[in-house]
Structures are given as C-alpha cells and as structure tokens.
XYZ file of C-alpha atoms in Angstrom:
176
model
C 1.962 -1.895 -41.582
C 3.671 -0.518 -38.495
C 5.743 -2.677 -36.209
C 3.864 -3.893 -33.130
C 4.238 -2.150 -29.813
C 5.346 -4.260 -26.870
C 4.171 -3.230 -23.413
C 6.673 -4.639 -20.935
C 4.768 -4.750 -17.662
C 5.929 -5.269 -14.112
C 3.744 -5.200 -11.024
C 4.475 -5.110 -7.338
C 1.705 -6.547 -5.196
C 0.871 -7.086 -1.538
C 1.572 -10.797 -2.064
C 1.050 -13.583 -4.579
C -2.502 -14.671 -3.682
C -4.570 -13.681 -6.713
C -7.868 -13.933 -4.815
C -6.681 -11.696 -1.976
C -3.679 -9.517 -2.788
C -3.641 -6.270 -4.755
C -1.316 -4.290 -7.007
C 0.677 -1.555 -5.247
C 2.871 -0.427 -8.142
C 2.794 -0.707 -11.933
C 5.574 -0.021 -14.388
C 5.202 -0.263 -18.159
C 7.981 0.242 -20.690
C 6.871 0.481 -24.311
C 9.118 -0.959 -27.032
C 8.817 -0.692 -30.801
C 11.456 -1.671 -33.370
C 13.889 -2.623 -30.577
C 13.744 0.847 -29.024
C 12.159 2.083 -25.819
C 9.549 4.596 -26.934
C 7.895 5.455 -23.630
C 7.151 4.520 -20.052
C 4.272 4.627 -17.602
C 4.546 4.290 -13.854
C 2.268 4.662 -10.864
C 2.158 3.693 -7.234
C -1.282 2.287 -6.425
C -3.149 2.785 -3.193
C -4.620 -0.215 -1.412
C -6.624 -0.671 1.758
C -4.725 -3.892 2.453
C -1.802 -3.915 4.823
C 1.535 -4.352 3.083
C 3.247 -7.310 4.764
C 6.712 -6.639 6.232
C 8.242 -9.137 3.773
C 6.840 -7.200 0.798
C 7.979 -3.878 2.291
C 11.491 -5.284 2.704
C 11.503 -6.795 -0.806
C 10.131 -3.764 -2.662
C 11.068 -0.871 -0.351
C 7.440 0.225 -0.736
C 5.910 1.306 2.539
C 2.281 2.135 3.228
C 2.929 5.873 3.665
C 4.347 5.969 0.110
C 0.898 5.017 -1.191
C -1.061 7.619 0.799
C -1.286 10.073 -2.122
C -1.393 7.390 -4.838
C -4.538 6.662 -6.855
C -6.539 3.490 -6.384
C -6.347 1.113 -9.370
C -9.932 1.926 -10.379
C -8.944 5.604 -10.697
C -6.316 4.839 -13.349
C -7.662 1.578 -14.810
C -9.085 3.146 -17.965
C -5.839 5.018 -18.674
C -3.778 1.841 -18.186
C -6.187 -0.169 -20.351
C -6.000 2.410 -23.165
C -2.206 2.223 -23.125
C -2.127 -1.601 -23.139
C -5.048 -2.512 -25.403
C -3.203 -2.405 -28.739
C 0.116 -3.761 -27.461
C 1.673 -7.175 -27.090
C 1.681 -7.854 -23.337
C 5.169 -8.747 -22.120
C 6.345 -9.677 -18.628
C 9.014 -11.727 -16.905
C 7.037 -14.771 -15.720
C 4.028 -13.383 -17.545
C 1.287 -15.397 -15.832
C 1.773 -13.555 -12.535
C 1.493 -10.023 -13.946
C -1.174 -10.856 -16.515
C -3.422 -12.603 -13.983
C -3.146 -9.739 -11.491
C -3.822 -7.032 -14.053
C -6.738 -8.953 -15.565
C -8.275 -9.433 -12.116
C -7.807 -5.743 -11.313
C -9.383 -4.723 -14.639
C -12.268 -7.163 -14.097
C -12.941 -5.576 -10.683
C -13.343 -2.282 -12.575
C -15.686 -3.759 -15.191
C -13.006 -3.846 -17.904
C -12.417 -6.995 -19.940
C -8.764 -7.192 -20.917
C -7.561 -9.672 -23.496
C -4.143 -8.786 -24.907
C -3.459 -9.163 -28.641
C -0.563 -11.481 -27.858
C 1.439 -12.413 -24.786
C 5.207 -12.851 -24.483
C 6.944 -14.341 -21.465
C 10.506 -13.013 -21.252
C 11.426 -15.775 -18.807
C 10.979 -18.246 -21.675
C 12.548 -15.878 -24.219
C 15.662 -15.396 -22.102
C 16.119 -19.145 -21.622
C 16.354 -19.425 -25.417
C 18.329 -16.209 -25.998
C 20.785 -16.675 -23.123
C 21.073 -20.473 -22.795
C 24.330 -20.422 -20.824
C 23.172 -18.002 -18.122
C 23.248 -19.518 -14.644
C 20.021 -17.866 -13.493
C 16.975 -16.319 -15.104
C 16.158 -14.123 -12.135
C 15.856 -10.577 -13.457
C 18.566 -9.061 -11.227
C 21.040 -11.793 -12.159
C 20.246 -11.502 -15.875
C 20.752 -7.745 -15.684
C 24.112 -8.181 -13.982
C 25.232 -10.889 -16.444
C 24.430 -8.617 -19.411
C 25.710 -5.322 -17.945
C 22.303 -3.704 -17.643
C 22.030 -1.514 -14.545
C 19.286 -2.377 -12.072
C 19.610 -0.253 -8.960
C 16.236 -1.011 -7.383
C 15.132 -4.553 -8.133
C 11.527 -5.285 -7.185
C 10.394 -1.801 -8.092
C 7.959 -2.045 -10.992
C 9.265 0.873 -13.053
C 12.895 -0.258 -12.963
C 12.061 -3.941 -13.414
C 9.914 -3.153 -16.479
C 12.673 -1.058 -18.058
C 15.334 -3.662 -17.281
C 13.155 -6.413 -18.744
C 12.626 -4.267 -21.857
C 16.376 -3.707 -22.263
C 17.059 -7.433 -21.893
C 14.291 -8.194 -24.407
C 15.837 -5.764 -26.903
C 19.263 -7.351 -26.349
C 17.796 -10.837 -26.886
C 16.079 -9.718 -30.101
C 19.219 -8.012 -31.408
C 21.306 -11.121 -30.641
C 18.746 -13.291 -32.415
C 18.598 -11.097 -35.517
C 22.398 -10.827 -35.725
C 22.709 -14.627 -35.321
C 20.098 -15.121 -38.042
C 21.969 -12.710 -40.322
C 25.220 -14.655 -39.763
C 23.666 -17.923 -40.970
C-alpha cells in the first residue's frame, strides 16, 4: 500500500464571512513520505470587491484577478487533485469550509478522506513556541516565508513545517 498523499491547502478570501465572501487565491502543496511532491496554485476571479484590509494583508489587488479563472472554471481540476488526499490546513476549519462551499456552488460534493489541522499538530510538535501564527512558526524554525498571506507560499511553508514536525516526532519515537 502506498503512503497517503497530504494536500496542504491555503486560501485567501475576500473576508471571513462564509455566507458572503469568496476565494481569491488557492495554493496546494502535496506531500508524500515527508517530501513535497508537487504544487498547485491559482488566483481566482471574483465579482466581489476586495476590501482594502484584505488587499493590504494579501497584496492581492483586483486588477491581479482580471485574467484569473472563476472558481467554477477550475473546480473540477481542484477536486480531482484533492479527492484522494488527506486535507491539511493551518486552522483547517476556515479553509475546508470555504472550499466545500465553493465546490457545493459548483454542484460538487467534497468530503475529504481525512482532515489534519496543522495548528493543532504544531501545538503538540512545538510545545515551547511562543506563537502558532504561521509567519512566527516559520521564523522560529528557520523556514523562509517572504510573502505571508499569499496562498501558494503559505501552503508550502505549512507543508515544510508539517514535514519538520513529523520528522521530529519520528526521531523522538526512535530515541525512546
């Protein structure tokens, strides 16, 4: 049996209101056997206005989405990449709820095989860290993160931290 594939997902959205806001960027980093085996990234067009706070946080401006596909144009491709993977995200409920809602709006029912919240994993793996904010975790563990709050970089950084946590756990287990 092959090792499972983990899809480490990060989304940027127009806000945090599930019933109103939409995804504007998706980043997925695929991990198998503690190695990054691939990535997927797309900006996503929306007809909603991107609030100034979100533009400042993400550095994503409306003109950057002008040539991007709408979610429904890439939904099937994203679903096919995620369907056999363990869904992973930092504070997983946010990303999972948004992607499920977006899939549902396209007539796709998405139920991941398993779900892993790296926020909880990192609290166990790095118990002495002062913060579990992604940028601070990355800095504490010498993982570069040049553009925090950009889905592609956040997904890759989360994947690298997840790999580090798993390697620490397996080496600790081997030492016992």
